[in-house]
């Protein structure tokens, strides 16, 4: 491939924070870090995390909304993030015994923690009760277990109630979580009869997807429930709207549109493939007709993070004929949220070493990395942004090439990225590949130790220094 062709390839240019630019400007120090901590290495930075918290807080402050942001720790396991959130007066949402225990052990005050885990066994609930961490109850069995624990321990704990099954455009939003609004009234009244064991303080929901309108509807219906409870003399102090606030990975709308258009053309055989073996990334082809869209995260979007929060809060409630933030302020409700991915925007990169180059039977170049695909995996069918090649040696020759990144597991499907990648310079053994913006879900959510490979190390980058995060303590 010559340079002109390289310049024409379908790029998906990632947005890069200044700390990553600083990292890339010093390839020797990056090489040394990978030698020291092994490949792949997850490098994190707290600066963008702090900026992201401030951006959300600014929106709340501007609208005078009482608030608290709980970082959803499931999106990244490093303890440095919950600690940073707590230091900024916010908190962390925990989903398992180890997530909660580690936060407590690291000195985070229980008021800055909430337990939302999808499965809460006796150990986990007992830990929350012992430390007075607010528990979000999702079902009756959980409540029965909590009741038993509180009775045995003669201790009382604060609970919030998870809601589900909101109405939107004439239909129920399907979910496997929470109590319906009707069930919730009965259940919360029942909790009032157990005031020696639990104190009800708030409502909670987390919606699938990223819709502003659905969140507005869910808040509106939660406020109706709050009013109904108030009429029964049951006060509500907080409403937690969970996570699912979009973030934007890409610089350019036109690149994103072009990629999506060309993917469809490739699947229809109208152009050469742009994914390995023409992987349709979730689009279905039947008799030369395409159905559906790629099952990938919307990597480019204009309404995201704090603007998306502002759009929710300033939307006018059709039921109350008032903006959402006013409904909350009038009732003195603390709005809580649990962003995971969006708080981690720009907070981490994954770096891996090139181990081999070879061709497959079809003549495609494969670049083998010292990592496996579980170390860059989310529910999205592919991570659609360009990786950054950091060669050990810059070469002037015109040796741009296309190829695919493959990993260490023994499967034919072991591709780090399914998308065909263009390299300005032919990768050499020992070169580094930096995958930007991986802190949210990409690096930890599905990582596994198959073949007995060790999990990747996690370091925090601070002014040129790399310090281990004591995640595995
Ligand atoms: C209860 C709860 N809160 C918060 C989150 C975080 O969501 P996100 O990372 O999309 O912001 C999740 C994610 O599944 C969740 O289940």
Tab-separated table of C-alpha atoms and ligand atoms in Angstrom:
chain	number	residue	atom	x	y	z
A	1	UNK	CA	0.000	0.000	0.000
A	2	UNK	CA	1.418	3.390	-0.862
A	3	UNK	CA	1.024	6.554	1.222
A	4	UNK	CA	-1.832	7.920	-0.922
A	5	UNK	CA	-3.848	4.740	-0.363
A	6	UNK	CA	-2.956	4.827	3.350
A	7	UNK	CA	-4.248	8.391	3.614
A	8	UNK	CA	-7.513	7.222	2.050
A	9	UNK	CA	-8.229	4.326	4.376
A	10	UNK	CA	-11.314	4.290	6.562
A	11	UNK	CA	-9.959	5.897	9.721
A	12	UNK	CA	-11.814	6.121	12.976
A	13	UNK	CA	-9.701	8.787	14.650
A	14	UNK	CA	-9.952	8.626	18.437
A	15	UNK	CA	-10.145	11.673	20.677
A	16	UNK	CA	-6.907	11.763	22.675
A	17	UNK	CA	-6.445	13.533	26.011
A	18	UNK	CA	-3.299	15.555	26.713
A	19	UNK	CA	-1.908	12.962	29.140
A	20	UNK	CA	-1.974	10.330	26.374
A	21	UNK	CA	-0.263	12.757	24.001
A	22	UNK	CA	2.418	13.230	26.658
A	23	UNK	CA	2.759	9.458	26.992
A	24	UNK	CA	3.089	8.989	23.220
A	25	UNK	CA	5.645	11.793	23.010
A	26	UNK	CA	7.990	9.690	25.121
A	27	UNK	CA	8.064	6.219	23.491
A	28	UNK	CA	11.183	5.144	25.395
A	29	UNK	CA	9.511	5.598	28.741
A	30	UNK	CA	6.473	3.696	27.413
A	31	UNK	CA	8.730	0.834	26.263
A	32	UNK	CA	10.360	0.771	29.703
A	33	UNK	CA	6.970	0.667	31.419
A	34	UNK	CA	5.901	-2.310	29.281
A	35	UNK	CA	9.211	-4.084	29.994
A	36	UNK	CA	8.720	-3.491	33.711
A	37	UNK	CA	4.997	-4.298	34.024
A	38	UNK	CA	4.623	-6.728	31.090
A	39	UNK	CA	2.342	-6.731	28.075
A	40	UNK	CA	-0.478	-5.847	27.952
A	41	UNK	CA	-0.333	-2.962	30.358
A	42	UNK	CA	-3.312	-0.854	31.358
A	43	UNK	CA	-2.267	2.724	32.040
A	44	UNK	CA	-4.692	5.029	33.806
A	45	UNK	CA	-4.776	8.697	34.639
A	46	UNK	CA	-6.946	10.385	37.260
A	47	UNK	CA	-6.942	13.876	35.702
A	48	UNK	CA	-9.729	13.219	33.162
A	49	UNK	CA	-11.714	11.348	35.839
A	50	UNK	CA	-11.627	14.418	38.056
A	51	UNK	CA	-12.543	16.605	35.081
A	52	UNK	CA	-15.501	14.357	34.258
A	53	UNK	CA	-16.814	14.555	37.839
A	54	UNK	CA	-16.470	18.335	37.804
A	55	UNK	CA	-18.332	18.534	34.485
A	56	UNK	CA	-21.321	16.628	35.944
A	57	UNK	CA	-21.217	18.635	39.186
A	58	UNK	CA	-21.227	21.896	37.223
A	59	UNK	CA	-24.490	20.937	35.526
A	60	UNK	CA	-26.109	20.082	38.858
A	61	UNK	CA	-24.805	23.268	40.475
A	62	UNK	CA	-25.968	25.433	37.596
A	63	UNK	CA	-29.507	24.084	38.090
A	64	UNK	CA	-29.169	24.129	41.919
A	65	UNK	CA	-29.909	20.396	42.095
A	66	UNK	CA	-28.812	18.612	45.259
A	67	UNK	CA	-26.734	15.704	43.974
A	68	UNK	CA	-24.207	12.958	44.483
A	69	UNK	CA	-22.271	11.066	41.811
A	70	UNK	CA	-21.453	7.402	42.559
A	71	UNK	CA	-18.839	5.982	40.185
A	72	UNK	CA	-20.004	2.516	39.006
A	73	UNK	CA	-16.916	0.509	39.854
A	74	UNK	CA	-17.907	-2.463	37.695
A	75	UNK	CA	-16.713	-0.465	34.675
A	76	UNK	CA	-13.092	-0.545	35.895
A	77	UNK	CA	-11.626	-2.365	38.881
A	78	UNK	CA	-8.823	0.065	39.854
A	79	UNK	CA	-9.312	1.256	43.427
A	80	UNK	CA	-7.786	4.617	42.501
A	81	UNK	CA	-11.060	5.695	40.841
A	82	UNK	CA	-13.456	5.194	43.803
A	83	UNK	CA	-10.827	6.829	45.989
A	84	UNK	CA	-10.593	9.816	43.646
A	85	UNK	CA	-14.400	10.094	43.541
A	86	UNK	CA	-14.591	10.083	47.345
A	87	UNK	CA	-11.848	12.692	47.558
A	88	UNK	CA	-14.007	14.931	45.390
A	89	UNK	CA	-16.925	14.520	47.799
A	90	UNK	CA	-18.677	11.946	45.600
A	91	UNK	CA	-18.850	8.172	45.944
A	92	UNK	CA	-18.837	4.706	44.403
A	93	UNK	CA	-21.499	2.214	43.394
A	94	UNK	CA	-20.411	-1.329	44.245
A	95	UNK	CA	-21.639	-4.607	42.787
A	96	UNK	CA	-19.833	-7.389	44.658
A	97	UNK	CA	-18.271	-8.335	47.990
A	98	UNK	CA	-14.740	-7.588	46.820
A	99	UNK	CA	-15.708	-4.281	45.219
A	100	UNK	CA	-17.363	-3.147	48.434
A	101	UNK	CA	-14.767	-4.591	50.853
A	102	UNK	CA	-11.879	-3.009	48.994
A	103	UNK	CA	-13.578	0.392	49.015
A	104	UNK	CA	-14.209	0.123	52.758
A	105	UNK	CA	-10.680	-1.119	53.446
A	106	UNK	CA	-9.230	1.768	51.468
A	107	UNK	CA	-10.904	4.170	53.880
A	108	UNK	CA	-13.854	5.378	51.804
A	109	UNK	CA	-16.620	6.497	54.180
A	110	UNK	CA	-19.725	4.244	54.009
A	111	UNK	CA	-21.874	7.314	53.266
A	112	UNK	CA	-19.967	7.542	49.998
A	113	UNK	CA	-20.821	3.986	49.009
A	114	UNK	CA	-23.921	2.273	47.701
A	115	UNK	CA	-24.511	-1.429	47.066
A	116	UNK	CA	-26.464	-2.238	43.897
A	117	UNK	CA	-25.110	-5.718	42.993
A	118	UNK	CA	-27.449	-7.879	40.908
A	119	UNK	CA	-26.929	-10.842	43.268
A	120	UNK	CA	-26.428	-10.064	46.946
A	121	UNK	CA	-25.645	-13.088	49.078
A	122	UNK	CA	-25.512	-13.253	52.865
A	123	UNK	CA	-21.821	-12.330	53.034
A	124	UNK	CA	-22.282	-9.253	50.923
A	125	UNK	CA	-25.431	-8.022	52.682
A	126	UNK	CA	-23.810	-8.641	56.079
A	127	UNK	CA	-20.805	-6.540	55.051
A	128	UNK	CA	-23.100	-3.697	54.014
A	129	UNK	CA	-25.104	-3.946	57.255
A	130	UNK	CA	-21.967	-4.069	59.426
A	131	UNK	CA	-20.617	-0.927	57.768
A	132	UNK	CA	-23.925	0.892	57.303
A	133	UNK	CA	-23.710	1.049	53.518
A	134	UNK	CA	-26.992	1.866	51.750
A	135	UNK	CA	-28.404	-1.206	50.014
A	136	UNK	CA	-30.496	-0.983	46.859
A	137	UNK	CA	-33.139	-3.719	47.148
A	138	UNK	CA	-34.238	-5.417	43.939
A	139	UNK	CA	-36.562	-8.266	44.982
A	140	UNK	CA	-38.414	-9.885	47.880
A	141	UNK	CA	-35.893	-12.690	48.428
A	142	UNK	CA	-33.158	-10.116	48.918
A	143	UNK	CA	-35.374	-8.349	51.427
A	144	UNK	CA	-36.126	-11.583	53.325
A	145	UNK	CA	-32.408	-12.308	53.595
A	146	UNK	CA	-31.664	-8.744	54.708
A	147	UNK	CA	-34.447	-8.925	57.293
A	148	UNK	CA	-32.921	-12.103	58.733
A	149	UNK	CA	-29.428	-10.524	58.851
A	150	UNK	CA	-30.635	-7.300	60.500
A	151	UNK	CA	-32.690	-9.262	63.044
A	152	UNK	CA	-29.756	-11.535	63.933
A	153	UNK	CA	-27.305	-8.664	64.171
A	154	UNK	CA	-29.809	-6.360	65.862
A	155	UNK	CA	-28.724	-3.692	63.417
A	156	UNK	CA	-30.592	-1.279	61.216
A	157	UNK	CA	-29.568	-0.294	57.668
A	158	UNK	CA	-30.649	2.239	55.057
A	159	UNK	CA	-32.321	0.900	51.924
A	160	UNK	CA	-33.275	2.306	48.549
A	161	UNK	CA	-35.741	0.559	46.268
A	162	UNK	CA	-34.947	-0.320	42.675
A	163	UNK	CA	-37.747	0.450	40.246
A	164	UNK	CA	-38.398	-1.110	36.845
A	165	UNK	CA	-41.113	-1.440	34.239
A	166	UNK	CA	-41.575	2.257	33.445
A	167	UNK	CA	-44.099	3.233	30.773
A	168	UNK	CA	-42.714	4.754	27.609
A	169	UNK	CA	-44.674	5.539	24.445
A	170	UNK	CA	-47.515	3.284	25.530
A	171	UNK	CA	-45.311	0.283	26.317
A	172	UNK	CA	-43.560	-1.086	29.385
A	173	UNK	CA	-39.756	-0.767	29.243
A	174	UNK	CA	-38.756	-4.414	29.585
A	175	UNK	CA	-36.299	-5.230	32.362
A	176	UNK	CA	-35.298	-8.078	34.630
A	177	UNK	CA	-34.676	-5.697	37.512
A	178	UNK	CA	-36.667	-3.809	40.116
A	179	UNK	CA	-40.181	-3.443	41.462
A	180	UNK	CA	-42.997	-2.058	39.346
A	181	UNK	CA	-44.355	1.271	40.594
A	182	UNK	CA	-47.456	-0.393	42.049
A	183	UNK	CA	-45.455	-3.129	43.753
A	184	UNK	CA	-43.082	-0.486	45.123
A	185	UNK	CA	-45.849	1.377	46.997
A	186	UNK	CA	-46.949	-1.810	48.755
A	187	UNK	CA	-43.393	-2.874	49.441
A	188	UNK	CA	-42.296	0.499	50.839
A	189	UNK	CA	-45.369	0.540	53.107
A	190	UNK	CA	-44.323	-2.913	54.291
A	191	UNK	CA	-40.820	-1.575	55.011
A	192	UNK	CA	-42.399	1.137	57.190
A	193	UNK	CA	-43.657	-1.670	59.405
A	194	UNK	CA	-40.069	-2.857	59.835
A	195	UNK	CA	-38.564	0.455	60.853
A	196	UNK	CA	-36.530	-1.207	63.573
A	197	UNK	CA	-34.588	-3.034	60.832
A	198	UNK	CA	-34.494	-0.733	57.817
A	199	UNK	CA	-34.923	2.881	56.903
A	200	UNK	CA	-36.280	3.639	53.439
A	201	UNK	CA	-34.539	6.725	51.995
A	202	UNK	CA	-34.739	6.630	48.242
A	203	UNK	CA	-35.650	5.248	44.839
A	204	UNK	CA	-33.307	3.905	42.218
A	205	UNK	CA	-33.362	2.804	38.588
A	206	UNK	CA	-30.867	1.965	35.880
A	207	UNK	CA	-32.120	1.831	32.318
A	208	UNK	CA	-30.656	-0.166	29.490
A	209	UNK	CA	-29.571	1.972	26.517
A	210	UNK	CA	-28.901	5.700	26.407
A	211	UNK	CA	-32.241	7.367	25.667
A	212	UNK	CA	-32.786	10.842	27.157
A	213	UNK	CA	-36.548	10.546	26.671
A	214	UNK	CA	-36.754	7.215	28.500
A	215	UNK	CA	-34.797	8.667	31.414
A	216	UNK	CA	-37.090	11.683	31.516
A	217	UNK	CA	-40.129	9.364	31.587
A	218	UNK	CA	-38.562	7.239	34.340
A	219	UNK	CA	-37.781	10.303	36.490
A	220	UNK	CA	-41.268	11.684	35.924
A	221	UNK	CA	-42.886	8.406	37.007
A	222	UNK	CA	-40.528	8.129	39.979
A	223	UNK	CA	-41.583	11.636	41.053
A	224	UNK	CA	-45.230	10.574	40.799
A	225	UNK	CA	-44.369	7.688	43.114
A	226	UNK	CA	-42.532	10.060	45.474
A	227	UNK	CA	-45.682	12.224	45.646
A	228	UNK	CA	-47.832	9.184	46.273
A	229	UNK	CA	-45.518	8.079	49.115
A	230	UNK	CA	-45.541	11.591	50.543
A	231	UNK	CA	-49.350	11.458	50.631
A	232	UNK	CA	-48.906	8.339	52.772
A	233	UNK	CA	-46.500	10.296	54.991
A	234	UNK	CA	-43.457	8.426	53.723
A	235	UNK	CA	-40.680	10.872	52.791
A	236	UNK	CA	-38.178	10.149	49.975
A	237	UNK	CA	-34.756	11.791	50.177
A	238	UNK	CA	-33.026	10.674	47.003
A	239	UNK	CA	-33.618	9.451	43.477
A	240	UNK	CA	-30.783	7.535	41.798
A	241	UNK	CA	-30.936	7.432	37.986
A	242	UNK	CA	-28.125	4.860	37.543
A	243	UNK	CA	-25.708	5.091	34.621
A	244	UNK	CA	-25.935	4.801	30.851
A	245	UNK	CA	-24.839	8.322	30.017
A	246	UNK	CA	-23.262	8.260	26.539
A	247	UNK	CA	-19.678	9.255	25.905
A	248	UNK	CA	-17.987	10.075	22.614
A	249	UNK	CA	-14.839	8.264	21.461
A	250	UNK	CA	-14.329	9.722	18.001
A	251	UNK	CA	-13.192	13.036	16.566
A	252	UNK	CA	-15.191	12.929	13.435
A	253	UNK	CA	-18.843	12.370	12.453
A	254	UNK	CA	-18.012	11.867	8.780
A	255	UNK	CA	-15.506	9.062	9.501
A	256	UNK	CA	-18.133	7.274	11.602
A	257	UNK	CA	-20.815	7.628	8.915
A	258	UNK	CA	-18.384	6.535	6.219
A	259	UNK	CA	-17.361	3.441	8.177
A	260	UNK	CA	-20.981	2.421	8.738
A	261	UNK	CA	-21.818	2.957	5.067
A	262	UNK	CA	-18.772	1.055	3.820
A	263	UNK	CA	-19.361	-1.831	6.256
A	264	UNK	CA	-22.761	-2.408	4.653
A	265	UNK	CA	-21.292	-2.196	1.155
A	266	UNK	CA	-18.592	-4.681	2.143
A	267	UNK	CA	-21.131	-7.164	3.542
A	268	UNK	CA	-23.074	-6.915	0.280
A	269	UNK	CA	-19.852	-7.640	-1.643
A	270	UNK	CA	-19.812	-4.191	-3.255
A	271	UNK	CA	-16.304	-3.418	-1.991
A	272	UNK	CA	-13.377	-5.311	-0.410
A	273	UNK	CA	-13.878	-6.407	3.195
A	274	UNK	CA	-13.110	-3.990	6.046
A	275	UNK	CA	-13.557	-6.528	8.854
A	276	UNK	CA	-11.976	-9.978	9.179
A	277	UNK	CA	-13.679	-12.422	6.825
A	278	UNK	CA	-16.246	-9.714	6.239
A	279	UNK	CA	-17.596	-9.973	9.791
A	280	UNK	CA	-20.971	-8.121	9.712
A	281	UNK	CA	-20.606	-6.924	13.345
A	282	UNK	CA	-24.166	-8.042	14.097
A	283	UNK	CA	-25.886	-6.975	10.864
A	284	UNK	CA	-27.876	-9.857	9.383
A	285	UNK	CA	-27.772	-10.628	5.677
A	286	UNK	CA	-30.563	-12.716	4.127
A	287	UNK	CA	-30.675	-13.148	0.346
A	288	UNK	CA	-28.603	-10.056	-0.253
A	289	UNK	CA	-30.798	-7.915	2.008
A	290	UNK	CA	-29.327	-6.401	5.171
A	291	UNK	CA	-31.321	-6.322	8.385
A	292	UNK	CA	-30.529	-4.378	11.537
A	293	UNK	CA	-27.563	-2.223	12.442
A	294	UNK	CA	-24.120	-3.201	13.788
A	295	UNK	CA	-24.421	-4.312	17.425
A	296	UNK	CA	-21.765	-1.861	18.550
A	297	UNK	CA	-21.555	1.017	20.999
A	298	UNK	CA	-22.422	4.333	19.296
A	299	UNK	CA	-18.773	5.409	19.307
A	300	UNK	CA	-19.545	8.790	17.759
A	301	UNK	CA	-22.320	10.931	19.184
A	302	UNK	CA	-22.721	14.656	19.694
A	303	UNK	CA	-24.989	14.608	22.748
A	304	UNK	CA	-22.940	13.007	25.499
A	305	UNK	CA	-21.750	13.242	29.103
A	306	UNK	CA	-22.613	16.547	30.804
A	307	UNK	CA	-24.640	17.823	27.838
A	308	UNK	CA	-26.720	14.650	27.963
A	309	UNK	CA	-27.256	15.060	31.706
A	310	UNK	CA	-28.282	18.659	31.121
A	311	UNK	CA	-30.681	17.578	28.377
A	312	UNK	CA	-32.362	15.182	30.839
A	313	UNK	CA	-32.601	17.713	33.645
A	314	UNK	CA	-33.885	20.565	31.506
A	315	UNK	CA	-36.436	18.462	29.583
A	316	UNK	CA	-39.979	19.490	30.272
A	317	UNK	CA	-42.096	16.877	31.987
A	318	UNK	CA	-45.300	16.419	30.015
A	319	UNK	CA	-47.091	15.203	33.145
A	320	UNK	CA	-46.054	18.053	35.463
A	321	UNK	CA	-45.559	20.732	32.784
A	322	UNK	CA	-42.280	21.678	34.458
A	323	UNK	CA	-38.615	20.975	33.788
A	324	UNK	CA	-37.253	17.846	35.460
A	325	UNK	CA	-34.749	19.724	37.634
A	326	UNK	CA	-37.571	21.828	39.080
A	327	UNK	CA	-39.550	18.732	40.067
A	328	UNK	CA	-36.527	17.581	42.059
A	329	UNK	CA	-35.722	20.969	43.578
A	330	UNK	CA	-39.331	21.616	44.630
A	331	UNK	CA	-39.313	18.334	46.558
A	332	UNK	CA	-35.770	18.788	47.898
A	333	UNK	CA	-34.764	15.449	46.357
A	334	UNK	CA	-31.065	14.578	46.065
A	335	UNK	CA	-30.446	13.355	42.535
A	336	UNK	CA	-27.958	10.534	42.473
A	337	UNK	CA	-26.347	8.984	39.451
A	338	UNK	CA	-23.999	6.042	38.864
A	339	UNK	CA	-21.992	6.682	35.730
A	340	UNK	CA	-19.422	4.027	34.909
A	341	UNK	CA	-18.182	4.327	31.351
A	342	UNK	CA	-18.719	8.071	30.963
A	343	UNK	CA	-16.729	8.961	34.100
A	344	UNK	CA	-13.866	6.898	32.678
A	345	UNK	CA	-13.808	8.789	29.391
A	346	UNK	CA	-10.121	9.393	28.514
A	347	UNK	CA	-8.948	7.730	31.758
A	348	UNK	CA	-7.027	4.741	30.410
A	349	UNK	CA	-5.138	3.145	27.537
A	350	UNK	CA	-4.054	-0.446	26.913
A	351	UNK	CA	-0.558	-1.016	25.555
A	352	UNK	CA	0.612	-4.292	24.013
A	353	UNK	CA	3.819	-5.503	22.422
A	354	UNK	CA	3.996	-6.921	18.898
A	355	UNK	CA	5.164	-10.549	19.157
A	356	UNK	CA	4.977	-11.792	15.563
A	357	UNK	CA	3.960	-11.001	11.998
A	358	UNK	CA	2.575	-13.635	9.645
A	359	UNK	CA	0.127	-14.081	6.812
A	360	UNK	CA	-3.059	-16.157	7.004
A	361	UNK	CA	-4.068	-18.538	4.214
A	362	UNK	CA	-5.812	-15.689	2.387
A	363	UNK	CA	-2.708	-13.534	2.391
A	364	UNK	CA	-3.869	-11.103	5.108
A	365	UNK	CA	-1.175	-9.744	7.379
A	366	UNK	CA	-1.732	-10.736	11.014
A	367	UNK	CA	0.101	-8.887	13.783
A	368	UNK	CA	0.288	-10.990	16.939
A	369	UNK	CA	0.162	-9.077	20.215
A	370	UNK	CA	1.222	-10.193	23.668
A	371	UNK	CA	-2.360	-9.951	24.933
A	372	UNK	CA	-5.663	-11.732	24.437
A	373	UNK	CA	-9.012	-10.536	23.229
A	374	UNK	CA	-10.644	-10.704	26.682
A	375	UNK	CA	-8.331	-7.839	27.602
A	376	UNK	CA	-10.164	-5.586	25.140
A	377	UNK	CA	-13.777	-6.711	25.276
A	378	UNK	CA	-17.167	-5.260	26.024
A	379	UNK	CA	-20.650	-6.190	24.857
A	380	UNK	CA	-19.976	-4.249	21.642
A	381	UNK	CA	-19.202	-6.426	18.583
A	382	UNK	CA	-15.958	-4.489	17.996
A	383	UNK	CA	-14.030	-1.578	19.511
A	384	UNK	CA	-14.269	0.886	16.666
A	385	UNK	CA	-11.369	3.301	16.996
A	386	UNK	CA	-7.920	3.343	15.478
A	387	UNK	CA	-5.139	1.904	17.597
A	388	UNK	CA	-1.875	3.836	17.678
A	389	UNK	CA	1.302	2.152	16.448
A	390	UNK	CA	4.407	3.180	18.392
A	391	UNK	CA	7.399	1.798	16.448
A	392	UNK	CA	10.711	1.209	18.182
A	393	UNK	CA	12.354	2.809	15.197
A	394	UNK	CA	10.801	5.369	12.837
A	395	UNK	CA	11.398	4.365	9.217
A	396	UNK	CA	11.175	6.726	6.287
A	397	UNK	CA	10.463	4.050	3.623
A	398	UNK	CA	7.039	3.840	2.129
A	399	UNK	CA	5.923	0.633	3.823
A	400	UNK	CA	2.355	1.336	4.901
A	401	UNK	CA	0.272	-1.803	5.229
A	402	UNK	CA	-3.112	-3.208	6.196
A	403	UNK	CA	-3.481	-5.983	8.721
A	404	UNK	CA	-5.350	-7.433	11.649
A	405	UNK	CA	-4.395	-7.560	15.329
A	406	UNK	CA	-4.566	-11.068	16.787
A	407	UNK	CA	-4.038	-12.366	20.309
A	408	UNK	CA	-2.713	-15.222	22.409
A	409	UNK	CA	-5.722	-17.512	22.837
A	410	UNK	CA	-5.738	-20.619	20.650
A	411	UNK	CA	-9.017	-19.903	18.853
A	412	UNK	CA	-9.383	-19.027	15.175
A	413	UNK	CA	-11.632	-16.164	16.366
A	414	UNK	CA	-8.901	-14.645	18.535
A	415	UNK	CA	-8.897	-11.155	17.045
A	416	UNK	CA	-8.141	-8.185	19.254
A	417	UNK	CA	-9.998	-5.991	16.758
A	418	UNK	CA	-12.187	-7.314	13.957
A	419	UNK	CA	-11.634	-4.224	11.851
A	420	UNK	CA	-8.867	-4.128	9.255
A	421	UNK	CA	-6.267	-1.663	10.488
A	422	UNK	CA	-3.966	0.529	8.389
A	423	UNK	CA	-0.391	0.995	9.607
A	424	UNK	CA	1.752	3.845	8.302
A	425	UNK	CA	4.846	1.729	8.870
A	426	UNK	CA	5.133	-2.072	8.778
A	427	UNK	CA	4.990	-3.267	12.443
A	428	UNK	CA	8.174	-4.855	13.808
A	429	UNK	CA	8.524	-7.321	16.677
A	430	UNK	CA	8.816	-5.315	19.900
A	431	UNK	CA	6.848	-2.322	18.590
A	432	UNK	CA	3.972	-1.170	20.778
A	433	UNK	CA	0.295	-0.854	19.948
A	434	UNK	CA	-1.582	1.645	22.109
A	435	UNK	CA	-5.344	1.263	22.236
A	436	UNK	CA	-6.844	4.521	23.476
A	437	UNK	CA	-9.762	5.121	25.839
A	438	UNK	CA	-10.119	1.571	27.152
A	439	UNK	CA	-10.734	2.287	30.864
A	440	UNK	CA	-14.524	1.965	30.651
A	441	UNK	CA	-15.370	-1.770	30.437
A	442	UNK	CA	-12.860	-2.574	27.655
A	443	UNK	CA	-9.929	-3.680	29.816
A	444	UNK	CA	-11.537	-5.442	32.780
A	445	UNK	CA	-15.111	-6.473	32.150
A	446	UNK	CA	-14.444	-9.782	30.378
A	447	UNK	CA	-10.742	-10.334	31.108
A	448	UNK	CA	-9.967	-13.987	31.726
A	449	UNK	CA	-7.016	-16.162	32.660
A	450	UNK	CA	-7.498	-18.901	30.066
A	451	UNK	CA	-4.295	-20.778	29.179
A	452	UNK	CA	-3.189	-19.576	32.649
A	453	UNK	CA	-2.071	-16.255	31.277
A	454	UNK	CA	-1.748	-13.672	34.000
A	455	UNK	CA	-4.156	-10.756	34.096
A	456	UNK	CA	-2.756	-7.437	32.873
A	457	UNK	CA	-1.163	-5.067	35.348
A	458	UNK	CA	-2.819	-1.738	36.061
A	459	UNK	CA	-0.772	1.363	36.667
A	460	UNK	CA	-1.628	4.969	37.364
A	461	UNK	CA	0.295	7.527	35.322
A	462	UNK	CA	1.185	10.671	37.183
A	463	UNK	CA	3.579	13.245	35.760
A	464	UNK	CA	5.744	10.736	33.952
A	465	UNK	CA	5.669	8.103	36.732
A	466	UNK	CA	3.911	4.753	36.601
A	467	UNK	CA	2.567	3.513	39.960
A	468	UNK	CA	0.861	0.136	40.424
A	469	UNK	CA	-2.808	0.297	41.393
A	470	UNK	CA	-3.284	-2.105	44.300
A	471	UNK	CA	-6.458	-3.504	42.725
A	472	UNK	CA	-5.745	-7.115	43.575
A	473	UNK	CA	-5.127	-6.559	47.318
B	1	LIG	C1	-27.088	-0.411	38.548
B	1	LIG	C2	-26.086	0.153	37.598
B	1	LIG	N1	-25.598	1.390	37.828
B	1	LIG	C3	-24.688	1.939	36.992
B	1	LIG	C4	-24.219	1.260	35.894
B	1	LIG	C5	-23.188	1.928	35.011
B	1	LIG	O1	-23.618	2.169	33.728
B	1	LIG	P1	-22.700	2.944	32.680
B	1	LIG	O2	-21.343	2.382	32.760
B	1	LIG	O3	-23.361	2.708	31.374
B	1	LIG	O4	-22.726	4.382	33.065
B	1	LIG	C6	-24.708	-0.022	35.618
B	1	LIG	C7	-24.226	-0.754	34.441
B	1	LIG	O5	-24.627	-1.815	34.100
B	1	LIG	C8	-25.675	-0.588	36.491
B	1	LIG	O6	-26.145	-1.822	36.279
